[in-house]
Amino acid sequence: MAKIYVGNLPFSASEAEVRTLFAQHGTVESVSLPTDRETGRPRGFGFVEMSQADAARAIQSLNGYSMNGRPLRVNEAQDKPRPGGGRPGGGGFRGNGGGGGGGGGGGGGRW
């Protein structure tokens, strides 16, 4: 199974329209169009799940396809780096290093 990212979707696009568009290239397992948590409005992108072979065909055919005047960006979805050791680790290192270095250096110089 392959997950496809569909970007630059018209805000008016429905799951049914996206499913119909991708179904021309194979069997669509699922369609997800995330909405904004606060406003409930579509966020302008979505995800479609298809078999690997169907997904390859759909990506080839639909990347750049104009849907209601908007050229779609269609490619294989990348896993979101959730645990992200980089962000929390980077923040912690900066905070501890800066605070410890500044305090230790300032204290040593004065007294």
CSV table of N, CA and C in Angstrom, one decimal:
chain,number,residue,atom,x,y,z
A,1,MET,N,0.8,-1.2,0.0
A,1,MET,CA,0.0,0.0,0.0
A,1,MET,C,0.9,1.2,0.0
A,2,ALA,N,0.5,2.2,-0.8
A,2,ALA,CA,1.3,3.5,-0.9
A,2,ALA,C,0.4,4.7,-0.5
A,3,LYS,N,1.0,5.6,0.3
A,3,LYS,CA,0.2,6.8,0.6
A,3,LYS,C,0.7,7.9,-0.2
A,4,ILE,N,-0.2,8.6,-0.9
A,4,ILE,CA,0.1,9.7,-1.8
A,4,ILE,C,-0.3,11.0,-1.2
A,5,TYR,N,0.6,12.0,-1.3
A,5,TYR,CA,0.3,13.4,-0.8
A,5,TYR,C,-0.3,14.1,-2.0
A,6,VAL,N,-1.4,14.8,-1.8
A,6,VAL,CA,-2.0,15.7,-2.8
A,6,VAL,C,-2.0,17.1,-2.3
A,7,GLY,N,-1.2,18.0,-2.9
A,7,GLY,CA,-1.1,19.3,-2.4
A,7,GLY,C,-1.7,20.3,-3.4
A,8,ASN,N,-2.0,21.5,-2.9
A,8,ASN,CA,-2.6,22.6,-3.7
A,8,ASN,C,-4.0,22.3,-4.2
A,9,LEU,N,-4.7,21.5,-3.3
A,9,LEU,CA,-6.1,21.2,-3.6
A,9,LEU,C,-7.0,22.4,-3.5
A,10,PRO,N,-8.0,22.6,-4.4
A,10,PRO,CA,-8.9,23.7,-4.2
A,10,PRO,C,-9.6,23.5,-2.9
A,11,PHE,N,-9.9,24.5,-2.1
A,11,PHE,CA,-10.6,24.4,-0.8
A,11,PHE,C,-12.0,23.8,-1.0
A,12,SER,N,-12.5,23.9,-2.2
A,12,SER,CA,-13.9,23.4,-2.5
A,12,SER,C,-13.9,21.9,-2.7
A,13,ALA,N,-12.7,21.3,-2.9
A,13,ALA,CA,-12.6,19.8,-3.2
A,13,ALA,C,-13.2,19.0,-2.1
A,14,SER,N,-14.0,18.0,-2.5
A,14,SER,CA,-14.5,17.0,-1.5
A,14,SER,C,-13.8,15.7,-1.6
A,15,GLU,N,-13.9,14.9,-0.6
A,15,GLU,CA,-13.3,13.5,-0.6
A,15,GLU,C,-13.8,12.7,-1.8
A,16,ALA,N,-15.1,12.9,-2.1
A,16,ALA,CA,-15.7,12.2,-3.2
A,16,ALA,C,-15.0,12.6,-4.5
A,17,GLU,N,-14.8,13.9,-4.7
A,17,GLU,CA,-14.2,14.3,-6.0
A,17,GLU,C,-12.7,13.8,-6.1
A,18,VAL,N,-12.0,13.8,-5.0
A,18,VAL,CA,-10.6,13.4,-5.0
A,18,VAL,C,-10.6,11.9,-5.3
A,19,ARG,N,-11.5,11.1,-4.6
A,19,ARG,CA,-11.6,9.7,-4.9
A,19,ARG,C,-11.9,9.4,-6.3
A,20,THR,N,-12.9,10.1,-6.9
A,20,THR,CA,-13.2,9.9,-8.3
A,20,THR,C,-12.1,10.1,-9.2
A,21,LEU,N,-11.3,11.2,-9.0
A,21,LEU,CA,-10.2,11.6,-9.8
A,21,LEU,C,-9.1,10.5,-9.8
A,22,PHE,N,-8.8,10.0,-8.6
A,22,PHE,CA,-7.7,9.0,-8.4
A,22,PHE,C,-8.2,7.6,-8.9
A,23,ALA,N,-9.5,7.3,-8.8
A,23,ALA,CA,-10.1,6.0,-9.1
A,23,ALA,C,-9.9,5.8,-10.6
A,24,GLN,N,-9.6,6.8,-11.4
A,24,GLN,CA,-9.4,6.6,-12.9
A,24,GLN,C,-8.0,5.9,-13.1
A,25,HIS,N,-7.2,5.8,-12.0
A,25,HIS,CA,-5.9,5.2,-12.2
A,25,HIS,C,-5.7,4.0,-11.3
A,26,GLY,N,-6.8,3.5,-10.7
A,26,GLY,CA,-6.7,2.3,-9.9
A,26,GLY,C,-7.7,2.3,-8.7
A,27,THR,N,-7.6,1.3,-7.9
A,27,THR,CA,-8.4,1.2,-6.7
A,27,THR,C,-8.0,2.1,-5.6
A,28,VAL,N,-8.9,3.0,-5.1
A,28,VAL,CA,-8.6,3.9,-4.0
A,28,VAL,C,-9.0,3.2,-2.7
A,29,GLU,N,-8.0,3.0,-1.8
A,29,GLU,CA,-8.4,2.4,-0.5
A,29,GLU,C,-8.9,3.4,0.5
A,30,SER,N,-8.4,4.7,0.5
A,30,SER,CA,-8.9,5.7,1.4
A,30,SER,C,-8.5,7.1,0.9
A,31,VAL,N,-9.3,8.1,1.3
A,31,VAL,CA,-9.0,9.5,1.0
A,31,VAL,C,-9.1,10.2,2.3
A,32,SER,N,-8.2,11.1,2.6
A,32,SER,CA,-8.2,11.9,3.8
A,32,SER,C,-7.9,13.4,3.5
A,33,LEU,N,-8.8,14.3,3.8
A,33,LEU,CA,-8.6,15.7,3.6
A,33,LEU,C,-8.6,16.4,4.9
A,34,PRO,N,-7.5,16.6,5.5
A,34,PRO,CA,-7.4,17.3,6.9
A,34,PRO,C,-8.1,18.7,6.9
A,35,THR,N,-8.7,19.0,8.0
A,35,THR,CA,-9.3,20.3,8.1
A,35,THR,C,-8.6,21.0,9.3
A,36,ASP,N,-8.7,22.3,9.3
A,36,ASP,CA,-8.1,23.2,10.3
A,36,ASP,C,-8.9,22.9,11.6
A,37,ARG,N,-8.1,22.7,12.7
A,37,ARG,CA,-8.7,22.3,14.0
A,37,ARG,C,-9.7,23.4,14.5
A,38,GLU,N,-9.3,24.7,14.3
A,38,GLU,CA,-10.0,25.8,14.8
A,38,GLU,C,-11.2,26.3,14.0
A,39,THR,N,-11.0,26.3,12.6
A,39,THR,CA,-12.0,26.8,11.8
A,39,THR,C,-12.9,25.7,11.1
A,40,GLY,N,-12.3,24.5,11.1
A,40,GLY,CA,-13.0,23.4,10.4
A,40,GLY,C,-13.0,23.5,8.9
A,41,ARG,N,-12.2,24.4,8.4
A,41,ARG,CA,-12.1,24.6,6.9
A,41,ARG,C,-11.0,23.7,6.4
A,42,PRO,N,-11.1,23.2,5.1
A,42,PRO,CA,-10.1,22.4,4.5
A,42,PRO,C,-8.7,23.1,4.5
A,43,ARG,N,-7.6,22.3,4.6
A,43,ARG,CA,-6.3,22.9,4.7
A,43,ARG,C,-5.6,23.0,3.3
A,44,GLY,N,-6.3,22.5,2.2
A,44,GLY,CA,-5.7,22.6,0.9
A,44,GLY,C,-4.8,21.4,0.5
A,45,PHE,N,-4.8,20.4,1.3
A,45,PHE,CA,-4.0,19.2,0.9
A,45,PHE,C,-4.7,17.9,1.4
A,46,GLY,N,-4.3,16.8,0.9
A,46,GLY,CA,-4.9,15.5,1.4
A,46,GLY,C,-4.0,14.4,1.1
A,47,PHE,N,-4.5,13.2,1.5
A,47,PHE,CA,-3.8,11.9,1.3
A,47,PHE,C,-4.7,10.9,0.7
A,48,VAL,N,-4.1,10.1,-0.3
A,48,VAL,CA,-4.9,9.1,-0.9
A,48,VAL,C,-4.1,7.8,-0.7
A,49,GLU,N,-4.7,6.7,-0.4
A,49,GLU,CA,-4.0,5.4,-0.3
A,49,GLU,C,-4.4,4.5,-1.4
A,50,MET,N,-3.4,3.9,-2.1
A,50,MET,CA,-3.7,3.0,-3.3
A,50,MET,C,-2.6,2.0,-3.2
A,51,SER,N,-2.8,0.9,-4.1
A,51,SER,CA,-1.7,-0.1,-4.2
A,51,SER,C,-0.5,0.6,-4.8
A,52,GLN,N,0.7,0.0,-4.6
A,52,GLN,CA,1.9,0.6,-5.1
A,52,GLN,C,1.9,0.9,-6.6
A,53,ALA,N,1.4,-0.1,-7.4
A,53,ALA,CA,1.4,0.1,-8.8
A,53,ALA,C,0.4,1.2,-9.2
A,54,ASP,N,-0.8,1.2,-8.6
A,54,ASP,CA,-1.8,2.2,-9.0
A,54,ASP,C,-1.3,3.6,-8.5
A,55,ALA,N,-0.6,3.6,-7.4
A,55,ALA,CA,-0.1,4.9,-6.9
A,55,ALA,C,0.9,5.5,-7.9
A,56,ALA,N,1.8,4.7,-8.4
A,56,ALA,CA,2.8,5.1,-9.3
A,56,ALA,C,2.2,5.7,-10.6
A,57,ARG,N,1.1,5.0,-11.1
A,57,ARG,CA,0.4,5.5,-12.2
A,57,ARG,C,-0.3,6.8,-11.9
A,58,ALA,N,-1.0,6.9,-10.8
A,58,ALA,CA,-1.7,8.1,-10.4
A,58,ALA,C,-0.7,9.3,-10.3
A,59,ILE,N,0.4,9.1,-9.6
A,59,ILE,CA,1.4,10.2,-9.4
A,59,ILE,C,1.9,10.7,-10.8
A,60,GLN,N,2.2,9.7,-11.6
A,60,GLN,CA,2.7,10.1,-13.0
A,60,GLN,C,1.7,10.9,-13.7
A,61,SER,N,0.4,10.5,-13.7
A,61,SER,CA,-0.6,11.2,-14.5
A,61,SER,C,-1.2,12.4,-13.9
A,62,LEU,N,-1.2,12.5,-12.5
A,62,LEU,CA,-2.0,13.6,-11.9
A,62,LEU,C,-1.1,14.8,-11.4
A,63,ASN,N,0.2,14.6,-11.3
A,63,ASN,CA,1.1,15.7,-10.8
A,63,ASN,C,1.0,16.8,-11.8
A,64,GLY,N,0.6,18.0,-11.4
A,64,GLY,CA,0.5,19.1,-12.3
A,64,GLY,C,-0.9,19.2,-12.9
A,65,TYR,N,-1.8,18.2,-12.7
A,65,TYR,CA,-3.2,18.2,-13.2
A,65,TYR,C,-3.9,19.4,-12.7
A,66,SER,N,-4.7,20.1,-13.5
A,66,SER,CA,-5.4,21.3,-13.1
A,66,SER,C,-6.8,20.9,-12.5
A,67,MET,N,-7.0,21.1,-11.2
A,67,MET,CA,-8.3,20.8,-10.6
A,67,MET,C,-8.9,22.2,-10.2
A,68,ASN,N,-10.0,22.5,-10.9
A,68,ASN,CA,-10.6,23.8,-10.7
A,68,ASN,C,-9.6,25.0,-10.8
A,69,GLY,N,-8.7,24.9,-11.8
A,69,GLY,CA,-7.8,26.0,-12.0
A,69,GLY,C,-6.5,25.9,-11.2
A,70,ARG,N,-6.4,24.9,-10.3
A,70,ARG,CA,-5.2,24.8,-9.5
A,70,ARG,C,-4.4,23.6,-9.8
A,71,PRO,N,-3.1,23.8,-10.2
A,71,PRO,CA,-2.2,22.6,-10.5
A,71,PRO,C,-1.9,21.8,-9.3
A,72,LEU,N,-2.3,20.5,-9.3
A,72,LEU,CA,-2.1,19.7,-8.1
A,72,LEU,C,-0.6,19.3,-8.0
A,73,ARG,N,-0.2,19.1,-6.8
A,73,ARG,CA,1.1,18.6,-6.5
A,73,ARG,C,0.9,17.2,-6.0
A,74,VAL,N,1.3,16.2,-6.7
A,74,VAL,CA,1.0,14.8,-6.3
A,74,VAL,C,2.3,14.0,-6.2
A,75,ASN,N,2.6,13.5,-5.1
A,75,ASN,CA,3.8,12.7,-4.9
A,75,ASN,C,3.7,11.7,-3.7
A,76,GLU,N,4.6,10.8,-3.6
A,76,GLU,CA,4.5,9.8,-2.5
A,76,GLU,C,4.7,10.6,-1.2
A,77,ALA,N,3.8,10.3,-0.3
A,77,ALA,CA,3.8,11.0,1.0
A,77,ALA,C,5.1,10.6,1.8
A,78,GLN,N,5.7,11.5,2.5
A,78,GLN,CA,6.8,11.3,3.4
A,78,GLN,C,6.3,11.1,4.8
A,79,ASP,N,6.9,10.2,5.5
A,79,ASP,CA,6.5,10.1,6.9
A,79,ASP,C,6.9,11.3,7.7
A,80,LYS,N,5.9,11.8,8.5
A,80,LYS,CA,6.2,13.0,9.3
A,80,LYS,C,7.2,12.7,10.4
A,81,PRO,N,8.3,13.4,10.6
A,81,PRO,CA,9.3,13.1,11.6
A,81,PRO,C,8.7,13.5,13.0
A,82,ARG,N,7.8,12.7,13.5
A,82,ARG,CA,7.1,13.0,14.8
A,82,ARG,C,8.1,13.1,16.0
A,83,PRO,N,8.7,12.0,16.3
A,83,PRO,CA,9.5,12.0,17.6
A,83,PRO,C,10.6,13.1,17.5
A,84,GLY,N,11.1,13.4,16.3
A,84,GLY,CA,12.0,14.5,16.0
A,84,GLY,C,13.0,14.8,17.0
A,85,GLY,N,14.0,13.9,17.2
A,85,GLY,CA,15.1,14.1,18.1
A,85,GLY,C,15.8,15.5,17.9
A,86,GLY,N,15.7,16.0,16.7
A,86,GLY,CA,16.4,17.2,16.4
A,86,GLY,C,15.8,18.4,17.1
A,87,ARG,N,14.5,18.6,17.1
A,87,ARG,CA,13.9,19.8,17.6
A,87,ARG,C,14.0,19.8,19.1
A,88,PRO,N,13.4,18.9,19.9
A,88,PRO,CA,13.6,19.0,21.3
A,88,PRO,C,15.0,18.9,21.8
A,89,GLY,N,15.8,18.0,21.2
A,89,GLY,CA,17.2,17.9,21.6
A,89,GLY,C,18.0,19.2,21.3
A,90,GLY,N,17.7,19.8,20.1
A,90,GLY,CA,18.4,21.1,19.8
A,90,GLY,C,18.0,22.2,20.7
A,91,GLY,N,16.7,22.3,21.1
A,91,GLY,CA,16.3,23.3,22.0
A,91,GLY,C,16.9,23.1,23.4
A,92,GLY,N,16.9,21.9,23.8
A,92,GLY,CA,17.5,21.6,25.2
A,92,GLY,C,19.0,22.0,25.2
A,93,PHE,N,19.7,21.6,24.2
A,93,PHE,CA,21.1,21.8,24.1
A,93,PHE,C,21.4,23.3,24.1
A,94,ARG,N,20.7,24.0,23.3
A,94,ARG,CA,20.9,25.5,23.2
A,94,ARG,C,20.6,26.1,24.6
A,95,GLY,N,19.5,25.8,25.2
A,95,GLY,CA,19.1,26.4,26.5
A,95,GLY,C,20.1,26.1,27.5
A,96,ASN,N,20.5,24.8,27.7
A,96,ASN,CA,21.4,24.4,28.8
A,96,ASN,C,22.8,25.0,28.5
A,97,GLY,N,23.2,24.9,27.3
A,97,GLY,CA,24.6,25.3,26.9
A,97,GLY,C,24.7,26.8,27.1
A,98,GLY,N,23.7,27.6,26.6
A,98,GLY,CA,23.8,29.0,26.8
A,98,GLY,C,23.7,29.5,28.2
A,99,GLY,N,22.7,28.9,28.9
A,99,GLY,CA,22.5,29.3,30.3
A,99,GLY,C,23.7,29.0,31.2
A,100,GLY,N,24.2,27.7,31.1
A,100,GLY,CA,25.3,27.3,31.9
A,100,GLY,C,26.5,28.0,31.6
A,101,GLY,N,26.8,28.2,30.3
A,101,GLY,CA,28.0,28.9,29.9
A,101,GLY,C,28.0,30.4,30.3
A,102,GLY,N,26.9,31.0,30.1
A,102,GLY,CA,26.7,32.4,30.5
A,102,GLY,C,26.9,32.6,32.0
A,103,GLY,N,26.2,31.8,32.7
A,103,GLY,CA,26.2,32.0,34.2
A,103,GLY,C,27.6,31.7,34.8
A,104,GLY,N,28.2,30.6,34.3
A,104,GLY,CA,29.5,30.2,34.8
A,104,GLY,C,30.5,31.2,34.5
A,105,GLY,N,30.5,31.7,33.2
A,105,GLY,CA,31.5,32.6,32.8
A,105,GLY,C,31.4,33.9,33.5
A,106,GLY,N,30.2,34.4,33.6
A,106,GLY,CA,29.9,35.7,34.3
A,106,GLY,C,30.3,35.7,35.7
A,107,GLY,N,30.0,34.6,36.4
A,107,GLY,CA,30.3,34.5,37.9
A,107,GLY,C,31.8,34.4,38.1
A,108,GLY,N,32.5,33.7,37.2
A,108,GLY,CA,33.9,33.5,37.4
A,108,GLY,C,34.7,34.8,37.2
A,109,GLY,N,34.2,35.6,36.3
A,109,GLY,CA,34.9,36.8,35.9
A,109,GLY,C,34.7,37.9,37.0
A,110,ARG,N,33.6,37.9,37.7
A,110,ARG,CA,33.3,39.0,38.7
A,110,ARG,C,34.1,38.7,40.0
A,111,TRP,N,34.1,37.5,40.4
A,111,TRP,CA,34.6,37.2,41.8
A,111,TRP,C,35.9,36.5,41.6
